[in-house]
Structure formats: C-alpha cells, structure tokens
mmCIF file of C-alpha atoms in Angstrom:
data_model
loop_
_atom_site.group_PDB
_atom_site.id
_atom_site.type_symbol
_atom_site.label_atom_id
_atom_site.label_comp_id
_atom_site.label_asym_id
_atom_site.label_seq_id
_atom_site.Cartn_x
_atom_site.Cartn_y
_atom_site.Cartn_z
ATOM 1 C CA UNK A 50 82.779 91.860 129.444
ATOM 2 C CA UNK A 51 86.269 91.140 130.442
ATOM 3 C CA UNK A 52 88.327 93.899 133.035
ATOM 4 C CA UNK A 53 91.733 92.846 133.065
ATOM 5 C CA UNK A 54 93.783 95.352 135.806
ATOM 6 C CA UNK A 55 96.902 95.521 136.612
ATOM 7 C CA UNK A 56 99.976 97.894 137.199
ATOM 8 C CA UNK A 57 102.010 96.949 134.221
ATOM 9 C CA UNK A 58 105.806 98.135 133.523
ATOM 10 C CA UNK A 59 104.682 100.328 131.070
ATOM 11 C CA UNK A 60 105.863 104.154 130.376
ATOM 12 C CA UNK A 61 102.839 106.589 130.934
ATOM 13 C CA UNK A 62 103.104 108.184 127.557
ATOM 14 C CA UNK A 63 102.901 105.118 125.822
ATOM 15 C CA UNK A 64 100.351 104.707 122.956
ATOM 16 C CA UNK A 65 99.196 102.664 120.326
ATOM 17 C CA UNK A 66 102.514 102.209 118.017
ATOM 18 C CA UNK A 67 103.571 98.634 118.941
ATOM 19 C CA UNK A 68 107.255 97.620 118.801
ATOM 20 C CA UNK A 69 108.613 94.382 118.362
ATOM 21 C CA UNK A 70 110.523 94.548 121.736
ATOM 22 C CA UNK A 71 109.725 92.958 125.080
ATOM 23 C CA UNK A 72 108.480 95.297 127.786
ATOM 24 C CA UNK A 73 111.603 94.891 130.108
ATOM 25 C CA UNK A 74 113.657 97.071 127.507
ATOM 26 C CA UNK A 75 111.075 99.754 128.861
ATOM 27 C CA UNK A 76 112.221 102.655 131.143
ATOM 28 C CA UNK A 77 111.152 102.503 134.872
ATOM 29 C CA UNK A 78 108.136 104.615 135.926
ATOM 30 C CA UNK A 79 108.939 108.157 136.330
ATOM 31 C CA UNK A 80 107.874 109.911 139.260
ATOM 32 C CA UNK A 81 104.742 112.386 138.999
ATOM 33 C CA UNK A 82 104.394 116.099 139.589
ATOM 34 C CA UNK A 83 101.013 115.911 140.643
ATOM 35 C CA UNK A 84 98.128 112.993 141.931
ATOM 36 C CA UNK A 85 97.113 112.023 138.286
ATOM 37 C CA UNK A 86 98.898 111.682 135.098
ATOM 38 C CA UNK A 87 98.053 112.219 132.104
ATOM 39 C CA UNK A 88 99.318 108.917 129.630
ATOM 40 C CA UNK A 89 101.352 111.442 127.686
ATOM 41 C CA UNK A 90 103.389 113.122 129.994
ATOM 42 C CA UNK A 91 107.166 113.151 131.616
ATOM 43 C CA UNK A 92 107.438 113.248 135.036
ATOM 44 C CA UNK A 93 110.764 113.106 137.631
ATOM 45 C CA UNK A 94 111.912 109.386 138.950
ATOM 46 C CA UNK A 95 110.522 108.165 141.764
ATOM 47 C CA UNK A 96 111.871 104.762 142.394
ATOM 48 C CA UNK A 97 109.058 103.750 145.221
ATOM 49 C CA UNK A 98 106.026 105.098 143.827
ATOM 50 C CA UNK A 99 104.770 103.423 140.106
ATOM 51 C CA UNK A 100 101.653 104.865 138.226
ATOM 52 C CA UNK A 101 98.934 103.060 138.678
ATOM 53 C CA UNK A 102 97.512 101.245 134.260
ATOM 54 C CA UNK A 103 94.813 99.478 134.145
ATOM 55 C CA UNK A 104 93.748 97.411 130.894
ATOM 56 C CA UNK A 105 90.169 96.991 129.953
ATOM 57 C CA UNK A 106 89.138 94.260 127.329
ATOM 58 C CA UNK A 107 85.359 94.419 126.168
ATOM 59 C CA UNK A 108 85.553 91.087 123.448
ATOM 60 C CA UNK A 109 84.182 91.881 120.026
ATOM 61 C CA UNK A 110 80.925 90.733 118.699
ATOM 62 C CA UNK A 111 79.641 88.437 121.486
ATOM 63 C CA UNK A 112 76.756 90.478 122.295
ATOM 64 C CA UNK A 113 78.692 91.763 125.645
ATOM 65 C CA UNK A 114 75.837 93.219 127.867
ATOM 66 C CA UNK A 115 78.426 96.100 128.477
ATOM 67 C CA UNK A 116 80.225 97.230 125.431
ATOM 68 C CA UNK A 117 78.285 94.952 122.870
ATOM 69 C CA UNK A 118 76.683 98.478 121.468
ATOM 70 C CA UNK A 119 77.452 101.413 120.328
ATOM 71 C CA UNK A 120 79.966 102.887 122.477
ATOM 72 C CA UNK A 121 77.817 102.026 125.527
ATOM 73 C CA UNK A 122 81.293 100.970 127.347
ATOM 74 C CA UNK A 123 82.242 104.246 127.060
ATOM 75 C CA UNK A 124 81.021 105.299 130.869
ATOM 76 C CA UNK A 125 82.541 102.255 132.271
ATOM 77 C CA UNK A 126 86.290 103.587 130.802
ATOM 78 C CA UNK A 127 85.360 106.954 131.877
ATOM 79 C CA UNK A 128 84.513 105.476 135.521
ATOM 80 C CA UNK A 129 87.978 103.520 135.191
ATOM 81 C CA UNK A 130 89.981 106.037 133.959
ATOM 82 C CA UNK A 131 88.789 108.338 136.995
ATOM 83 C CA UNK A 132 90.663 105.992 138.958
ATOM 84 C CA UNK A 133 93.866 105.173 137.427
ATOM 85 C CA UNK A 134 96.694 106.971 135.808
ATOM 86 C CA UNK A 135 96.479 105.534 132.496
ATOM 87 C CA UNK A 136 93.644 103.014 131.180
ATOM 88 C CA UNK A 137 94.471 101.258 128.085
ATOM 89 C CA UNK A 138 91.675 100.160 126.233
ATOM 90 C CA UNK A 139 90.495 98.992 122.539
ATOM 91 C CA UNK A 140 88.192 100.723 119.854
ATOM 92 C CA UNK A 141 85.367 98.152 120.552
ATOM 93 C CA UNK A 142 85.356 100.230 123.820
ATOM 94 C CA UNK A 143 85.908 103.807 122.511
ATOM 95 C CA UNK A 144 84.620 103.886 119.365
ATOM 96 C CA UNK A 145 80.710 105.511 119.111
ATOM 97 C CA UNK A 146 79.943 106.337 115.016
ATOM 98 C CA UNK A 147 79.495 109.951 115.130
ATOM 99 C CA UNK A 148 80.487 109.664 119.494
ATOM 100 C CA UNK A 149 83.796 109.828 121.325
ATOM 101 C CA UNK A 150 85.036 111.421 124.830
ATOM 102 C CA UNK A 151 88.485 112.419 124.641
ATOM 103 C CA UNK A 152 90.224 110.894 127.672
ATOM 104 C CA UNK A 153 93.700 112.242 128.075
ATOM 105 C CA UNK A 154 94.862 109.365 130.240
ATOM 106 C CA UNK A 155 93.597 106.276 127.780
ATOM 107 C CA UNK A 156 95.445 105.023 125.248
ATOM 108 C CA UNK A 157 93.319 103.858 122.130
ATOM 109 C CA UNK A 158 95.315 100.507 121.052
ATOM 110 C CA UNK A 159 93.696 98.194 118.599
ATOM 111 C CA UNK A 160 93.122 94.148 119.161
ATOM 112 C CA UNK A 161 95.864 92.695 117.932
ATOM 113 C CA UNK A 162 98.647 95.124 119.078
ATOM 114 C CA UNK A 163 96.959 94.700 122.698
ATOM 115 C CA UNK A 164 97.042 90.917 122.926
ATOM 116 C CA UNK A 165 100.731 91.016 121.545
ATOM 117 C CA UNK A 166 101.198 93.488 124.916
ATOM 118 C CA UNK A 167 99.746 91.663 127.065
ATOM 119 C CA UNK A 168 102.147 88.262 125.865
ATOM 120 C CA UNK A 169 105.257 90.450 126.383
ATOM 121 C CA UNK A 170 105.762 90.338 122.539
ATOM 122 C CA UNK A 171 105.250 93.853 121.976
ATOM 123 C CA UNK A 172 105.945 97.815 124.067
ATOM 124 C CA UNK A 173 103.440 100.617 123.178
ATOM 125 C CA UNK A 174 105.706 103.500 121.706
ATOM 126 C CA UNK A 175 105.501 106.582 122.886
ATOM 127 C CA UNK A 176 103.801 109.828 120.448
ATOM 128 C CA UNK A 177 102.616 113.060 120.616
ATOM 129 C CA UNK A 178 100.518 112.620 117.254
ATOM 130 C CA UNK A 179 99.981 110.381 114.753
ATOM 131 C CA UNK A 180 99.574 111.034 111.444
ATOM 132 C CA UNK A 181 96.696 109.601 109.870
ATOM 133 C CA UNK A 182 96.060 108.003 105.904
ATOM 134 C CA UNK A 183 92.717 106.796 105.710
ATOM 135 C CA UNK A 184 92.056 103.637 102.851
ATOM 136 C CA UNK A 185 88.397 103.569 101.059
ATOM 137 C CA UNK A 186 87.080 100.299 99.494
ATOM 138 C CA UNK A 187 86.883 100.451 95.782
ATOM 139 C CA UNK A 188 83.151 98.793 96.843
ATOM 140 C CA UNK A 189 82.086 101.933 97.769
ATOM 141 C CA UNK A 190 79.727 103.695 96.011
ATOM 142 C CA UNK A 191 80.936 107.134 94.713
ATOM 143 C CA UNK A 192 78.219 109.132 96.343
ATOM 144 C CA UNK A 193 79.537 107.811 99.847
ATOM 145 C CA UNK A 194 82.692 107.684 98.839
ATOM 146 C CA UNK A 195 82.384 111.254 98.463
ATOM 147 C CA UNK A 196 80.824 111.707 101.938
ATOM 148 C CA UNK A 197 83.491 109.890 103.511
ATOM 149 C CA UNK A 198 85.674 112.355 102.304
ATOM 150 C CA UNK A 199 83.679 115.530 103.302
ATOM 151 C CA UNK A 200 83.733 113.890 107.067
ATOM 152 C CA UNK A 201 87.456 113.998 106.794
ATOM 153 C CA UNK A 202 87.472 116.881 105.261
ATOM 154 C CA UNK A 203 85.002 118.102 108.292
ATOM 155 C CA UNK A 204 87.660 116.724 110.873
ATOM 156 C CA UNK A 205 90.409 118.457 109.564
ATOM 157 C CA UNK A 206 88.109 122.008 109.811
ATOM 158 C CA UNK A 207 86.495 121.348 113.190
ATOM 159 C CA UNK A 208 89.124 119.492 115.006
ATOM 160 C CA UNK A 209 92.340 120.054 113.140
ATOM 161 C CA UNK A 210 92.968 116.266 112.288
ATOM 162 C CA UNK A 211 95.740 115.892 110.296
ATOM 163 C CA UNK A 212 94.653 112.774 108.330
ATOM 164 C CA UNK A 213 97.525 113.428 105.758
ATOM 165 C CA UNK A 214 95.959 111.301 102.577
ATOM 166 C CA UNK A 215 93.915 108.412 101.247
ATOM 167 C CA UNK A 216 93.534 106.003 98.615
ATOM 168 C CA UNK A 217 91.133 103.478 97.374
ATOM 169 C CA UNK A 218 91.975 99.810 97.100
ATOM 170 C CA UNK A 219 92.660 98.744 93.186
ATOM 171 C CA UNK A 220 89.524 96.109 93.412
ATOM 172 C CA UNK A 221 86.733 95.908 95.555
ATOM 173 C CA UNK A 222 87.343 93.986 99.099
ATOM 174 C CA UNK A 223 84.349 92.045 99.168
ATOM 175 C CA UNK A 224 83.139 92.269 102.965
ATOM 176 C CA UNK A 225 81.800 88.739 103.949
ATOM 177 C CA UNK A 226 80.142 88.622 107.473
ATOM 178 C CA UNK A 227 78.170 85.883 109.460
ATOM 179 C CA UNK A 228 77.672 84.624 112.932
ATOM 180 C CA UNK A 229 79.316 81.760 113.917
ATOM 181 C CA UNK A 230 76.729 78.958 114.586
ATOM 182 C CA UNK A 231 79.194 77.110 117.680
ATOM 183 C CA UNK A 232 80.205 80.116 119.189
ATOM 184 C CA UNK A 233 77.779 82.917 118.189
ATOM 185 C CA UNK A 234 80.161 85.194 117.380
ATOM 186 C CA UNK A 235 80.136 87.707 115.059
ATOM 187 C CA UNK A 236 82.897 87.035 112.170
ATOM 188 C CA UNK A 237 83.979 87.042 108.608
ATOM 189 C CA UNK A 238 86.096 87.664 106.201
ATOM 190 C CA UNK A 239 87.562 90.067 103.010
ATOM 191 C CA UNK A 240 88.126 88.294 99.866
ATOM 192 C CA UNK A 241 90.641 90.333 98.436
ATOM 193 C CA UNK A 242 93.203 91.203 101.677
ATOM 194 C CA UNK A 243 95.784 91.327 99.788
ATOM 195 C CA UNK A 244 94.255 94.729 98.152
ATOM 196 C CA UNK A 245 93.891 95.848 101.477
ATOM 197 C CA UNK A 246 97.721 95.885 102.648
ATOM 198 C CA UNK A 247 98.834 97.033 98.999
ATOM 199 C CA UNK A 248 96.944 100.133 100.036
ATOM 200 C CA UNK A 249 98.151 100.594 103.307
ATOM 201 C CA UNK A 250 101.563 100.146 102.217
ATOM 202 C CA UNK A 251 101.186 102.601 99.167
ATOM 203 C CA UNK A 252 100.220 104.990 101.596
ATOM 204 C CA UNK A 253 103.296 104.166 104.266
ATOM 205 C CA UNK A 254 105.728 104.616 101.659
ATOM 206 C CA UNK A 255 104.439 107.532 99.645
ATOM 207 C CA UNK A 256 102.662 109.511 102.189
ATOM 208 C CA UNK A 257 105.114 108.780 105.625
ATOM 209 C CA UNK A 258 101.787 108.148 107.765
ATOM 210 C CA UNK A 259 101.698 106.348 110.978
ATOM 211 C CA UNK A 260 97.892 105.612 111.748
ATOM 212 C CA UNK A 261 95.627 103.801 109.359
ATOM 213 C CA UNK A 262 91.506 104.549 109.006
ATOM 214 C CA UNK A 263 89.641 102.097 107.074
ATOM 215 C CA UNK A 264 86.769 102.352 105.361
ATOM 216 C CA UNK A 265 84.838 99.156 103.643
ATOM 217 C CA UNK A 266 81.451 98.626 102.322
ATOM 218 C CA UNK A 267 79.735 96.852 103.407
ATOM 219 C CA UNK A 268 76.319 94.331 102.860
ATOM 220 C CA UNK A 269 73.312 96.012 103.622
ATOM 221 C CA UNK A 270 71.456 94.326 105.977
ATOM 222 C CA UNK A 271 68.383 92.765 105.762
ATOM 223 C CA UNK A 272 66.087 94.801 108.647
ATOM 224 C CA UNK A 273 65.356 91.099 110.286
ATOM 225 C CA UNK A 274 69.096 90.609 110.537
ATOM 226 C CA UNK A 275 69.665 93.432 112.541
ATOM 227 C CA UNK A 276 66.383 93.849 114.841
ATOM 228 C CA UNK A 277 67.947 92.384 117.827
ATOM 229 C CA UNK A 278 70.879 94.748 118.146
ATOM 230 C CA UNK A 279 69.034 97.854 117.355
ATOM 231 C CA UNK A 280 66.441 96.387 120.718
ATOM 232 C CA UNK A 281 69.705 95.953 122.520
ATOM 233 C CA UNK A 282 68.972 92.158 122.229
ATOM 234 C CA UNK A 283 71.811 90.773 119.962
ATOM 235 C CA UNK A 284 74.946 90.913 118.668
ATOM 236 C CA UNK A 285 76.959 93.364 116.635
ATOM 237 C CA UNK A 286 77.000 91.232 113.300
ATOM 238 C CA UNK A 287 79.664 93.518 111.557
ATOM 239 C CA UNK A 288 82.046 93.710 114.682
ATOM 240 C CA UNK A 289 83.678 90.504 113.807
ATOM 241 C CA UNK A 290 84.757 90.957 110.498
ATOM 242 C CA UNK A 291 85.828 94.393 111.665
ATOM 243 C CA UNK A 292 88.406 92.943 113.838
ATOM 244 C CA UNK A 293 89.990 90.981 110.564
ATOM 245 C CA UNK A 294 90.344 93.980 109.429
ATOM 246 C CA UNK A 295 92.176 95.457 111.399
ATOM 247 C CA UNK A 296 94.224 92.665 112.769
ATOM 248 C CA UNK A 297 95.384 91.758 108.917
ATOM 249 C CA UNK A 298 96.835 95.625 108.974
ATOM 250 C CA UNK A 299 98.168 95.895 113.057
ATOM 251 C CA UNK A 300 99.792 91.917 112.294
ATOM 252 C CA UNK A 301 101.293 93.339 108.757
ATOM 253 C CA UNK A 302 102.538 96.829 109.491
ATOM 254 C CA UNK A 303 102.615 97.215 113.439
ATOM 255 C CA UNK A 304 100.997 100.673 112.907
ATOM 256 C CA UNK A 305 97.994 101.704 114.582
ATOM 257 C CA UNK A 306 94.384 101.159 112.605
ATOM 258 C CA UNK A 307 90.769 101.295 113.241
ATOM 259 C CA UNK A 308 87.975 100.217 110.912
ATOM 260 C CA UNK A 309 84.307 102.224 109.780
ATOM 261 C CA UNK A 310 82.021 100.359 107.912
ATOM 262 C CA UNK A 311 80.355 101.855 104.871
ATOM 263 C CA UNK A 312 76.457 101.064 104.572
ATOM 264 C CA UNK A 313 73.356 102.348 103.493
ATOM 265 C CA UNK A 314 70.504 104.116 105.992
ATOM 266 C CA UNK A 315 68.012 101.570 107.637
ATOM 267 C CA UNK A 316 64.603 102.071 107.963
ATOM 268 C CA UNK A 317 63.480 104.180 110.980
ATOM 269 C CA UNK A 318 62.672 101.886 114.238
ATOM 270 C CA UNK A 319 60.297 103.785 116.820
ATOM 271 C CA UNK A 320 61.628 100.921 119.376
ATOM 272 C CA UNK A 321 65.251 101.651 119.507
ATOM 273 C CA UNK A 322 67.540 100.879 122.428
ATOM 274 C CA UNK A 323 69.566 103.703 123.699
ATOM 275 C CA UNK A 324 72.724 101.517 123.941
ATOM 276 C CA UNK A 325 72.689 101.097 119.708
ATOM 277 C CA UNK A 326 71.517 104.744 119.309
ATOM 278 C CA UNK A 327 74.935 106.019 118.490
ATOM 279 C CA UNK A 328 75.331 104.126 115.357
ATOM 280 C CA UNK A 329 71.522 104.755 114.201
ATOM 281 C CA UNK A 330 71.716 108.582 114.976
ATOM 282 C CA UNK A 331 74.993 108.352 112.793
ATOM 283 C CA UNK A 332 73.101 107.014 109.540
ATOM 284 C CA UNK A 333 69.931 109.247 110.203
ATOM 285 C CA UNK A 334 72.489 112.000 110.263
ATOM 286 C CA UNK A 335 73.578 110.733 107.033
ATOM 287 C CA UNK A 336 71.740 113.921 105.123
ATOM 288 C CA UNK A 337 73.823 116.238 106.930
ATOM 289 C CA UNK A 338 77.222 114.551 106.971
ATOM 290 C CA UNK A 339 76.948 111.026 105.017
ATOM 291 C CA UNK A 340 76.227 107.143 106.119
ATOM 292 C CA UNK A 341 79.719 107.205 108.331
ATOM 293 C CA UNK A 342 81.052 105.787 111.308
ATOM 294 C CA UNK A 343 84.474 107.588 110.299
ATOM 295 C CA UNK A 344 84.748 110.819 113.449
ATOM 296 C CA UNK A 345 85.301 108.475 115.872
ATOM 297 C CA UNK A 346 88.059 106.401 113.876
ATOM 298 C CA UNK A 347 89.676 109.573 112.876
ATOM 299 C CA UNK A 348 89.682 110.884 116.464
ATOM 300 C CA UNK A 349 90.987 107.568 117.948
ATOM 301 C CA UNK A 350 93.749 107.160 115.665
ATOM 302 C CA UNK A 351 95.328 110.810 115.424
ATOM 303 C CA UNK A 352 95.645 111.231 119.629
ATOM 304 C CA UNK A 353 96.156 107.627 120.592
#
C-alpha cells in the first residue's frame, strides 16, 4: 500500500472530471466557515490558512495486504478522511461490490485521471453531480444482462441515481486476464477496445452524460484460480485488466469511469476471509439482485 499526503493547490470542491490544464490555473484556497470542509463546498478567502488534501494510492492487483480485497481499504480512507479536509482517493480503494460509505469529503477519481494530477498534466473539475451512462458487454449473457439492469434500475428507486442511459457494445469485448509471471501482477487485456470507446462515445454524444459505468463479462474462474484471494492469501486476478479498462476510457474521453465485472456465482467456501467477503456476499446475493458488482460503481461515479 502506497499513502501519498500532501497539501496540494487544489480547490476543495474538486472531483473526478479531469481537465487538460495545469493546476496553477486553479483558484487559491478559499477560506472555511467552519473546522472541516466538506470537498464540495465554497467557503470565504483566507489567504494564510489552506485546507488541508491528502491523496491515498492503494496499487491495483498486487495483492496489497491493505486494499488488495474487497473494499478492505475502506477503514483506512475513513481513518484518513477523519483527519483531513478532502482525501482523494481511487475506486481500488472505495469500491466494495454490493459495499460503499459515502464520504462527503473524498473525491472518487479513477487511475489514470489521478496519475495525470499528480504530474501537473491535469485539474479535477469541480461538480455537484454527474450524470451517469452505464456500457454492458455484448458478452454478457441476457439473463445478467437483465440483472444488471434491474440493479440500476434498483439505484435509481432506492438512492435516486440518475444513471441517464446505457448501451451494449456492437461485438463482444473479449475479457483476457492473467498474472504477470515477473511482476505478479494482475493484468490483461480486451480484444475488441475499439468497441468499447464506440460505446462510450455513442452515449456522450446522444445521451449528454458525464460519468461512465462499465460492465464486462467476464471468464469464469476456475475455483483453484481464485482460492487464495477468497483465504485473503492472493491477488485480485481481475483487478488488472479492470484498470485497462478504465484507463482506455479516462485516457480517451477525460470523463470519469469505473469498471464491474460480470461473472457467474462460485461455489460456496466455508473458509472465507472477511477482507474478500464483500465481493462473495455480492454473488451469493445474486438470487435477490443478480451476479453484480455494479452499486458501488454507480454510487462512485454519480457523487464523485
């Protein structure tokens, strides 16, 4: 686990849209009202007094003993975020399947968008709400496809999420995934990207949305593959191509985006570590609301 902190030059209602604008074009801190801050909020100039952002980094798919799981980083951002005015963090850190904790003073901001902030290549734009499409891979099964849907449709009901449309890619994306034998990573690949960003910008032109979701299918894993990480032993083998994912979209568009993979339920394990329980209560949920990881995407997008 990496903790990068520092008191960056960054507005406190800054979020995930990344512009392709140094930070010094950035106002100066504004003064605050009260001891903490919320990320989102306007306060009166002070010109001796800054707000206090910290960054936190968790890398993806290295088997991290802190944030290699299932949202198991999640206390260590809430313990951070106690502290400072505005964390920003990354959905490797945030994300939990079915699991989130709404943090008014972090700002969800994917990979790619956050390394281009921390070169000085990129600001964080400030929002009040994004508006969400979410892009299915033609992969997917109809029968989850169709659960996928009834979770947004569930988020729009319970939380008011206004994920505004979707569309499936016109061919199947063709998740590849593996573990890098040098490194031990966790990485991979899509073999049809370029059906990926014709989606994404289909639904940037036609449906005026800011935030992308993405759902892709993909392989189900052999129970052997995955034994480690459900003992809190290994490493997250889909995290990797997750990131390329994402990146490809972030790099393409500058807009934010998150990733849920599609897969089938796994056999029950009586052995199961608590820090991968979020993702394995998620698919033996799947009965009542489909084999998703999509709530916490959804969440992460719309209010970062």
């Amino acid at each position: 686990m990496v903790l990068l902190s520092h008191s960056f030059l960054l507005s406190p209602a800054a979020c995930l849209t990344p512009l392709r604008r140094p930070p010094h074009f950035l106002p100066n801190f504004l003064r605050r009202n009260q001891r903490r801050t919320s990320c989102s909020y306007t306060c009166a100039a002070n010109k001796f007094k800054r707000p206090y952002t910290s960054v936190m980094i968790v890398p993806t798919g290295i088997g991290a003993s802190i944030g290699g799981f299932a949202g198991d980083a999640l206390p260590v951002a809430r313990t951070l975020a106690s502290v400072a005015d505005c964390l920003i963090s990354h959905p490797n850190v945030l994300n939990a399947a079915m699991l989130y904790w709404p943090m008014p003073n972090v700002l969800y901001v994917e990979g790619h968008a956050l390394d281009r902030f921390a070169e000085g290549l990129w600001a964080l734009k400030p929002v009040h709400q994004n508006k969400v499409g979410l892009v299915l891979d033609a992969g997917i099964e109809e029968e989850l496809r169709i659960r996928h849907l009834q979770v947004v449709d569930a988020t729009r009901a319970s939380l008011g999420l206004p994920v505004i449309d979707y569309i499936v890619t016109d061919t199947s994306l063709q998740v590849e995934k593996w573990v890098d034998l040098k490194t031990g990573q966790s990485t991979g690949r899509i073999k049809h990207p370029d059906s990926l960003l014709r989606a994404v910008q289909t639904l940037i032109n036609s449906s005026m949305v800011n935030a992308i979701a993405v759902v892709a299918r993909f392989p189900d894993d052999d129970v052997d593959d995955v034994d480690d990480y459900r003992l809190g032993k290994g490493i997250d083998v889909l995290a990797g191509v997750e990131a390329v994912i994402s990146h490809s979209i972030v790099k393409e568009f500058q807009v934010p985006c998150a990733h849920a993979p599609a897969m089938s339920l796994l056999p029950l394990s009586m052995s199961l570590c608590p820090k991968s329980a979020a993702e394995e209560m998620n698919l033996n949920l799947a009965q009542q609301i489909g084999y998703t990881f999509l709530p916490c995407v959804l969440a992460g997008c719309l209010w970062r």
